[in-house]
Short mmCIF file of C-alpha atoms in Angstrom, two decimals:
data_model
loop_
_atom_site.label_atom_id
_atom_site.label_comp_id
_atom_site.label_asym_id
_atom_site.label_seq_id
_atom_site.Cartn_x
_atom_site.Cartn_y
_atom_site.Cartn_z
CA UNK A 1 -0.03 -0.15 -0.08
CA UNK A 2 1.55 3.01 -0.82
CA UNK A 3 2.03 5.99 1.24
CA UNK A 4 0.06 8.62 -0.36
CA UNK A 5 -3.55 6.54 0.20
CA UNK A 6 -2.89 7.07 4.34
CA UNK A 7 -2.47 10.87 4.21
CA UNK A 8 -5.74 11.50 4.85
CA UNK A 9 -5.49 10.33 8.47
CA UNK A 10 -2.57 11.60 8.20
CA UNK A 11 -2.73 14.85 8.33
CA UNK A 12 -5.93 14.97 10.43
CA UNK A 13 -4.25 13.00 12.80
CA UNK A 14 -1.14 15.54 12.54
CA UNK A 15 -3.13 18.24 12.62
CA UNK A 16 -5.37 16.73 15.17
CA UNK A 17 -2.67 15.74 17.94
CA UNK A 18 0.25 17.95 17.41
CA UNK A 19 -1.56 21.30 16.37
CA UNK A 20 -1.11 24.84 18.46
CA UNK A 21 -2.99 23.49 21.46
CA UNK A 22 -0.95 19.94 21.35
CA UNK A 23 2.12 21.47 21.67
CA UNK A 24 1.22 23.59 24.34
CA UNK A 25 -0.69 21.00 26.91
CA UNK A 26 1.93 18.38 25.93
CA UNK A 27 4.32 20.77 26.43
CA UNK A 28 3.67 21.80 29.90
CA UNK A 29 1.56 18.77 30.91
CA UNK A 30 5.12 17.42 30.81
CA UNK A 31 7.55 20.27 32.40
CA UNK A 32 4.61 19.53 35.73
CA UNK A 33 3.20 16.72 35.87
CA UNK A 34 6.64 14.50 34.25
CA UNK A 35 4.98 11.55 32.86
CA UNK A 36 2.15 11.05 34.32
CA UNK A 37 -0.35 12.26 31.71
CA UNK A 38 1.13 9.98 29.18
CA UNK A 39 -2.37 7.37 29.55
CA UNK A 40 -4.83 10.57 28.97
CA UNK A 41 -3.44 10.69 25.54
CA UNK A 42 -3.52 6.97 25.09
CA UNK A 43 -6.14 6.58 26.75
CA UNK A 44 -8.07 9.54 24.05
CA UNK A 45 -6.16 8.28 20.92
CA UNK A 46 -8.18 5.39 21.38
CA UNK A 47 -11.31 7.05 21.41
CA UNK A 48 -10.83 9.78 18.61
CA UNK A 49 -9.62 6.06 16.71
CA UNK A 50 -13.19 5.32 17.44
CA UNK A 51 -14.97 7.95 16.23
CA UNK A 52 -12.88 8.67 13.41
CA UNK A 53 -13.41 5.11 11.99
CA UNK A 54 -17.34 5.62 12.67
CA UNK A 55 -17.25 8.98 10.69
CA UNK A 56 -15.28 7.53 7.54
CA UNK A 57 -17.54 4.12 7.33
CA UNK A 58 -20.69 6.20 7.75
CA UNK A 59 -19.33 8.31 5.16
CA UNK A 60 -18.11 5.82 2.66
CA UNK A 61 -21.64 3.44 3.51
CA UNK A 62 -24.00 6.28 4.22
CA UNK A 63 -22.72 9.08 2.13
CA UNK A 64 -23.76 11.48 5.57
CA UNK A 65 -20.80 13.57 6.70
CA UNK A 66 -20.91 14.95 10.70
CA UNK A 67 -23.47 17.89 9.96
CA UNK A 68 -25.91 16.24 7.37
CA UNK A 69 -26.43 14.14 10.46
CA UNK A 70 -26.90 16.74 13.25
CA UNK A 71 -30.01 18.76 11.29
CA UNK A 72 -31.46 15.19 11.37
CA UNK A 73 -30.59 13.62 14.50
CA UNK A 74 -30.91 16.77 16.40
CA UNK A 75 -32.97 18.64 14.86
CA UNK A 76 -33.42 22.09 13.52
CA UNK A 77 -33.13 23.96 16.46
CA UNK A 78 -30.64 21.96 18.73
CA UNK A 79 -28.45 21.03 15.58
CA UNK A 80 -27.98 25.05 14.72
CA UNK A 81 -26.65 25.70 18.19
CA UNK A 82 -24.16 23.01 17.90
CA UNK A 83 -23.34 24.19 14.45
CA UNK A 84 -22.81 28.23 15.69
CA UNK A 85 -21.06 26.14 19.20
CA UNK A 86 -19.43 24.66 16.43
CA UNK A 87 -17.78 27.72 14.23
CA UNK A 88 -16.94 29.61 17.06
CA UNK A 89 -14.78 27.00 18.35
CA UNK A 90 -13.01 26.82 15.14
CA UNK A 91 -12.82 29.70 14.27
CA UNK A 92 -11.25 30.30 17.77
CA UNK A 93 -9.09 27.47 16.94
CA UNK A 94 -7.87 28.21 13.00
CA UNK A 95 -6.78 31.67 14.76
CA UNK A 96 -4.71 30.31 17.06
CA UNK A 97 -3.23 28.21 14.21
CA UNK A 98 -2.29 31.48 12.32
CA UNK A 99 -1.39 33.02 15.61
CA UNK A 100 1.54 29.95 15.82
CA UNK A 101 1.96 30.25 12.55
CA UNK A 102 3.20 33.65 12.61
CA UNK A 103 5.45 32.44 15.98
CA UNK A 104 7.15 30.00 14.31
CA UNK A 105 8.25 32.44 10.89
CA UNK A 106 9.25 34.97 13.23
CA UNK A 107 11.64 32.71 14.51
CA UNK A 108 12.46 31.15 11.29
CA UNK A 109 12.94 35.01 9.68
CA UNK A 110 13.32 37.45 12.32
CA UNK A 111 9.66 39.40 10.31
CA UNK A 112 7.27 41.34 12.84
CA UNK A 113 4.80 38.99 14.05
CA UNK A 114 1.67 40.87 12.27
CA UNK A 115 3.18 40.94 9.04
CA UNK A 116 3.98 37.11 8.90
CA UNK A 117 0.67 36.48 10.52
CA UNK A 118 -0.69 38.05 7.33
CA UNK A 119 0.93 36.68 3.89
CA UNK A 120 0.44 33.00 6.45
CA UNK A 121 -2.80 33.40 6.34
CA UNK A 122 -2.50 34.90 1.89
CA UNK A 123 -0.36 31.64 1.48
CA UNK A 124 -3.07 29.41 3.31
CA UNK A 125 -5.92 30.92 1.11
CA UNK A 126 -3.88 30.05 -2.11
CA UNK A 127 -3.05 26.86 -1.16
CA UNK A 128 -6.70 25.99 -0.37
CA UNK A 129 -7.53 27.93 -3.21
CA UNK A 130 -4.92 26.26 -6.05
CA UNK A 131 -4.49 22.42 -4.47
CA UNK A 132 -6.80 19.42 -5.15
CA UNK A 133 -7.90 18.30 -2.35
CA UNK A 134 -5.77 15.80 -2.71
CA UNK A 135 -2.68 17.80 -3.00
CA UNK A 136 -3.64 19.52 0.27
CA UNK A 137 -3.77 16.37 2.00
CA UNK A 138 -0.46 15.06 0.92
CA UNK A 139 1.33 18.57 1.22
CA UNK A 140 0.62 19.56 4.42
CA UNK A 141 0.14 15.99 5.71
CA UNK A 142 3.68 14.47 4.20
CA UNK A 143 5.81 17.84 5.55
CA UNK A 144 4.33 17.42 8.89
CA UNK A 145 6.35 14.64 9.15
CA UNK A 146 9.46 16.59 10.08
CA UNK A 147 7.69 16.62 13.73
CA UNK A 148 9.62 13.11 13.99
CA UNK A 149 12.18 14.92 14.59
CA UNK A 150 10.54 15.08 18.33
CA UNK A 151 10.61 11.08 18.69
CA UNK A 152 13.69 11.39 17.14
CA UNK A 153 15.19 13.67 20.28
CA UNK A 154 12.96 11.87 22.76
CA UNK A 155 15.38 8.76 21.64
CA UNK A 156 18.40 10.44 21.88
CA UNK A 157 18.28 12.25 25.80
CA UNK A 158 17.50 8.82 26.99
CA UNK A 159 15.07 8.85 29.24
CA UNK A 160 14.01 6.55 31.75
CA UNK A 161 11.76 4.03 29.84
CA UNK A 162 10.26 2.33 32.49
CA UNK A 163 9.43 5.49 33.86
CA UNK A 164 7.89 6.07 30.53
CA UNK A 165 6.10 3.09 30.38
CA UNK A 166 4.35 3.28 33.84
CA UNK A 167 3.04 6.47 32.19
CA UNK A 168 1.12 4.86 30.22
CA UNK A 169 -1.34 3.61 33.33
CA UNK A 170 -3.88 5.54 34.59
CA UNK A 171 -2.67 7.06 37.83
CA UNK A 172 -2.85 10.60 39.68
CA UNK A 173 0.36 11.45 41.12
CA UNK A 174 0.68 10.99 44.96
CA UNK A 175 1.35 13.87 48.03
CA UNK A 176 -0.21 16.22 45.38
CA UNK A 177 -1.55 19.24 46.79
CA UNK A 178 -5.60 20.65 46.50
CA UNK A 179 -4.17 22.74 43.48
CA UNK A 180 -2.12 20.77 41.85
CA UNK A 181 -4.48 17.61 41.63
CA UNK A 182 -7.44 20.73 39.89
CA UNK A 183 -4.48 21.75 38.22
CA UNK A 184 -4.03 17.93 36.83
CA UNK A 185 -7.42 17.08 35.89
CA UNK A 186 -8.13 20.06 34.30
CA UNK A 187 -4.72 19.55 32.02
CA UNK A 188 -7.17 15.96 31.60
CA UNK A 189 -9.95 17.21 29.94
CA UNK A 190 -7.87 19.60 28.21
CA UNK A 191 -6.04 16.92 26.59
CA UNK A 192 -8.84 15.05 26.00
CA UNK A 193 -10.93 17.85 24.43
CA UNK A 194 -7.33 19.10 22.06
CA UNK A 195 -7.01 14.85 20.77
CA UNK A 196 -10.93 14.61 20.50
CA UNK A 197 -11.21 18.19 18.78
CA UNK A 198 -14.69 17.61 16.97
CA UNK A 199 -13.04 19.49 13.41
CA UNK A 200 -10.82 16.43 12.78
CA UNK A 201 -13.60 14.15 12.65
CA UNK A 202 -15.45 16.97 10.74
CA UNK A 203 -12.48 16.53 7.97
CA UNK A 204 -11.83 12.75 7.93
CA UNK A 205 -15.95 12.20 6.95
CA UNK A 206 -15.69 14.72 4.32
CA UNK A 207 -12.32 13.81 3.05
CA UNK A 208 -14.18 11.04 2.77
CA UNK A 209 -16.85 11.97 0.36
CA UNK A 210 -14.34 14.14 -1.56
CA UNK A 211 -12.49 11.39 -2.33
CA UNK A 212 -16.27 8.80 -3.49
CA UNK A 213 -15.18 6.47 -1.11
CA UNK A 214 -17.08 3.25 -1.16
CA UNK A 215 -17.49 -0.38 0.67
CA UNK A 216 -14.13 -0.98 -0.76
CA UNK A 217 -12.15 1.73 1.31
CA UNK A 218 -12.79 0.42 4.62
CA UNK A 219 -9.68 -1.19 4.98
CA UNK A 220 -8.12 1.92 3.98
CA UNK A 221 -10.48 4.24 6.59
CA UNK A 222 -9.61 1.77 9.64
CA UNK A 223 -5.37 1.75 8.42
CA UNK A 224 -5.59 5.24 8.10
CA UNK A 225 -7.48 5.78 11.33
CA UNK A 226 -5.47 3.70 13.50
CA UNK A 227 -1.85 4.81 12.05
CA UNK A 228 -2.58 7.96 11.52
CA UNK A 229 -4.40 8.37 14.72
CA UNK A 230 -1.41 6.09 16.65
CA UNK A 231 1.21 8.33 14.78
CA UNK A 232 -0.36 11.38 16.07
CA UNK A 233 -0.20 10.21 19.96
CA UNK A 234 3.14 8.75 19.66
CA UNK A 235 4.41 12.89 18.19
CA UNK A 236 2.36 14.43 21.60
CA UNK A 237 3.83 11.80 23.68
CA UNK A 238 7.03 12.49 22.57
CA UNK A 239 6.71 16.10 23.61
CA UNK A 240 5.49 15.49 26.77
CA UNK A 241 8.33 13.40 27.84
CA UNK A 242 11.24 15.05 26.15
CA UNK A 243 9.80 18.43 28.67
CA UNK A 244 9.04 15.81 30.92
CA UNK A 245 12.92 14.95 31.15
CA UNK A 246 14.51 18.34 29.68
CA UNK A 247 12.00 20.88 31.50
CA UNK A 248 10.97 19.46 33.97
CA UNK A 249 13.38 19.80 36.63
CA UNK A 250 14.37 23.51 35.64
CA UNK A 251 10.97 23.98 36.83
CA UNK A 252 10.48 25.74 32.48
CA UNK A 253 7.29 26.52 31.50
CA UNK A 254 7.52 25.49 27.42
CA UNK A 255 4.61 27.78 26.84
CA UNK A 256 5.56 29.16 23.59
CA UNK A 257 6.78 27.44 20.16
CA UNK A 258 10.44 28.63 20.56
CA UNK A 259 10.20 26.61 23.74
CA UNK A 260 9.07 23.35 22.53
CA UNK A 261 11.37 23.40 19.30
CA UNK A 262 14.19 23.32 21.87
CA UNK A 263 13.31 20.03 23.14
CA UNK A 264 14.72 18.82 19.47
CA UNK A 265 17.52 21.61 19.55
CA UNK A 266 19.35 20.51 22.49
CA UNK A 267 20.05 16.96 21.35
CA UNK A 268 20.74 17.49 17.47
CA UNK A 269 21.67 21.18 17.75
CA UNK A 270 20.91 23.58 15.42
CA UNK A 271 19.42 21.08 12.76
CA UNK A 272 17.18 19.77 15.23
CA UNK A 273 16.08 22.67 15.93
CA UNK A 274 15.13 23.72 11.88
CA UNK A 275 13.52 20.00 11.74
CA UNK A 276 11.02 20.80 14.60
CA UNK A 277 10.22 24.57 13.12
CA UNK A 278 9.57 22.99 9.92
CA UNK A 279 7.49 19.96 11.18
CA UNK A 280 5.92 22.48 13.51
CA UNK A 281 5.40 25.41 10.51
CA UNK A 282 3.64 22.28 8.23
CA UNK A 283 1.57 20.69 11.18
CA UNK A 284 -0.06 23.91 12.31
CA UNK A 285 -0.53 24.88 9.07
CA UNK A 286 -2.51 21.48 8.42
CA UNK A 287 -4.48 22.40 11.04
CA UNK A 288 -5.47 25.71 9.67
CA UNK A 289 -6.86 24.13 6.85
CA UNK A 290 -8.21 21.25 8.58
CA UNK A 291 -10.32 24.09 10.73
CA UNK A 292 -11.20 26.30 8.01
CA UNK A 293 -12.31 23.69 5.56
CA UNK A 294 -14.47 22.23 8.55
CA UNK A 295 -16.49 25.73 9.33
CA UNK A 296 -17.07 25.62 5.38
CA UNK A 297 -18.03 22.10 5.18
CA UNK A 298 -20.23 22.55 8.04
CA UNK A 299 -22.43 25.84 7.41
CA UNK A 300 -22.66 23.96 3.70
CA UNK A 301 -24.36 20.57 4.96
CA UNK A 302 -25.79 21.70 6.97
CA UNK A 303 -28.34 23.62 4.94
CA UNK A 304 -27.38 22.22 1.69
CA UNK A 305 -25.05 23.92 -0.43
CA UNK A 306 -22.73 22.89 -2.72
CA UNK A 307 -19.25 21.81 -1.29
CA UNK A 308 -15.49 20.61 -1.69
CA UNK A 309 -12.82 20.65 -2.58
CA UNK A 310 -13.02 18.63 -5.73
CA UNK A 311 -15.69 21.10 -7.61
CA UNK A 312 -13.69 23.98 -8.93
CA UNK A 313 -14.02 27.00 -6.67
CA UNK A 314 -16.55 28.92 -8.83
CA UNK A 315 -18.25 25.95 -9.40
CA UNK A 316 -19.26 26.10 -5.21
CA UNK A 317 -19.23 30.59 -4.47
CA UNK A 318 -20.88 29.75 -0.93
CA UNK A 319 -18.65 26.84 0.26
CA UNK A 320 -16.01 29.18 -1.20
CA UNK A 321 -16.85 32.14 0.34
CA UNK A 322 -17.32 30.17 4.02
CA UNK A 323 -13.79 29.38 3.59
CA UNK A 324 -12.23 32.66 2.69
CA UNK A 325 -14.39 34.08 5.26
CA UNK A 326 -13.24 32.00 7.89
CA UNK A 327 -9.23 32.89 7.69
CA UNK A 328 -9.78 36.09 7.03
CA UNK A 329 -11.85 37.06 10.56
CA UNK A 330 -9.24 34.46 11.95
CA UNK A 331 -6.73 37.11 10.69
CA UNK A 332 -8.35 39.77 12.16
CA UNK A 333 -8.43 38.29 15.44
CA UNK A 334 -4.81 37.56 15.47
CA UNK A 335 -4.35 41.25 14.55
CA UNK A 336 -5.96 42.40 17.10
CA UNK A 337 -3.02 41.37 19.33
CA UNK A 338 -3.97 38.84 21.58
CA UNK A 339 -1.89 36.30 22.57
CA UNK A 340 -2.39 32.63 20.44
CA UNK A 341 -2.04 30.69 23.64
CA UNK A 342 -4.91 32.08 25.27
CA UNK A 343 -6.73 31.70 21.76
CA UNK A 344 -5.87 27.81 22.39
CA UNK A 345 -7.12 27.49 26.21
CA UNK A 346 -10.75 28.77 24.92
CA UNK A 347 -10.74 26.58 22.03
CA UNK A 348 -10.19 23.93 23.64
CA UNK A 349 -12.68 24.87 26.17
CA UNK A 350 -15.26 25.44 23.52
CA UNK A 351 -14.28 21.84 22.24
CA UNK A 352 -14.79 19.55 24.71
CA UNK A 353 -18.52 21.48 24.76
CA UNK A 354 -19.66 20.55 21.97
CA UNK A 355 -18.02 16.85 21.46
CA UNK A 356 -21.42 15.16 22.78
CA UNK A 357 -23.98 16.88 20.60
CA UNK A 358 -21.05 16.36 17.55
CA UNK A 359 -20.33 12.71 18.73
CA UNK A 360 -23.93 11.79 20.09
CA UNK A 361 -25.65 11.25 15.35
CA UNK A 362 -22.53 9.85 14.61
CA UNK A 363 -23.12 6.85 17.16
CA UNK A 364 -27.16 6.50 16.45
CA UNK A 365 -26.48 6.87 12.72
CA UNK A 366 -22.95 4.30 12.48
CA UNK A 367 -25.90 1.58 14.88
CA UNK A 368 -28.65 2.15 12.43
CA UNK A 369 -28.88 -0.61 10.12
CA UNK A 370 -31.80 0.83 7.75
CA UNK A 371 -28.51 3.35 7.12
CA UNK A 372 -25.12 0.55 7.05
CA UNK A 373 -26.65 -2.49 6.59
CA UNK A 374 -24.27 -5.21 7.79
CA UNK A 375 -22.01 -2.20 8.02
CA UNK A 376 -23.34 -1.06 11.05
CA UNK A 377 -21.78 -1.16 14.58
CA UNK A 378 -20.40 -4.47 16.18
CA UNK A 379 -20.88 -4.91 19.63
CA UNK A 380 -17.10 -3.88 20.16
CA UNK A 381 -17.59 -0.38 18.16
CA UNK A 382 -21.18 0.04 19.93
CA UNK A 383 -19.33 -0.36 23.96
CA UNK A 384 -16.25 1.60 22.68
CA UNK A 385 -18.71 4.48 20.26
CA UNK A 386 -21.48 4.85 24.37
CA UNK A 387 -18.07 4.17 26.98
CA UNK A 388 -16.28 7.36 25.85
CA UNK A 389 -19.38 9.08 24.68
CA UNK A 390 -20.33 9.07 29.01
CA UNK A 391 -16.69 10.02 29.58
CA UNK A 392 -17.06 13.16 26.92
CA UNK A 393 -20.22 14.22 28.67
CA UNK A 394 -19.02 13.33 32.08
CA UNK A 395 -15.75 16.44 30.96
CA UNK A 396 -18.10 18.34 28.93
CA UNK A 397 -19.82 19.41 32.39
CA UNK A 398 -16.12 19.54 34.60
CA UNK A 399 -14.32 21.45 31.90
CA UNK A 400 -16.12 24.79 33.14
CA UNK A 401 -15.15 24.61 36.21
CA UNK A 402 -11.72 23.64 36.66
CA UNK A 403 -11.08 25.75 33.42
CA UNK A 404 -12.47 28.32 36.08
CA UNK A 405 -10.31 26.87 39.54
CA UNK A 406 -7.23 27.01 38.20
CA UNK A 407 -6.86 29.46 35.64
CA UNK A 408 -6.83 27.64 32.67
CA UNK A 409 -4.26 25.54 34.37
CA UNK A 410 -1.50 28.80 35.22
CA UNK A 411 -2.01 27.86 39.46
#
């Protein structure tokens, strides 16, 4: 099997796991709590594999993208509320990604932040306008694999692998203060939200329909979700473990992309730093494209417009106007001067609140034999799907109180 056939899953995973939010939360979690939150990444990765596989299978069999389901399964009023919440969450996330790209470009070039944000937005718009969907996948998905330098860096710094492995076992560190316990819970919920960002399933299911998946593609769907999401998880865990080893003992808070890039620079010097910054640039760029297109997909699918990047831009005018508008609105948010890291925190909070309404119609349709026939959810998919759905609901209830009590994890 050619690697290019896996690029939809790779792009979804690299952009989903190692976008600006994962750079922040994975590195901060490692610096503050060592390896103790690795298990949350492992646990959440299985969850996003379950729902991404369902969304791809529904796209292949029922030919239904996520927001088409939402209107029919949740009703117009609830569906519209979910749409608006999702649009806001994705818009804030896209703005954070553009801000993150500008920060990385500033580190590479020394040019001012605001001009670079404008240039980055123009390049993103041009790439989505010019490139066919397959080449959007391949460009951002494969170039984002420069991020593998972080996995290589973890091997090079020789951590105590037994401690890393123990981090994959569910745990709450002993002898923590009440403040640290709340912060630990906040980071756990934030990681669940960041890993299971709803825009990943919006983009993935819409991509499957763009590529005209059918029953013969179910094997590809399963393989891309497993390989792609596992790869994204490996990179995120590498970021966390590097931070635990390098920054934790020195009490360094790796809040900014430049600090995170030092994880690769310490073992590999300037080459490692350059590869890390390039990987971050394309991974964050891929996430910006995913979030922008996800908003355009959501609007078009909900209101029944013509949509798709396989169409010429002028053949689906409202869809085209929507994704260009998302990029431009995101740029305006960035140009206000707001810290992109603050935007990340708000995006993650909104995301976890939207997740239950995103995944409920998907679960229902994937289990519906009238639509899915012999490809409906089996016992394992049903059990895992509903178990993760219950956990998502609990996390959504806990998210806002934890955010307020910990001041976004800064206590």
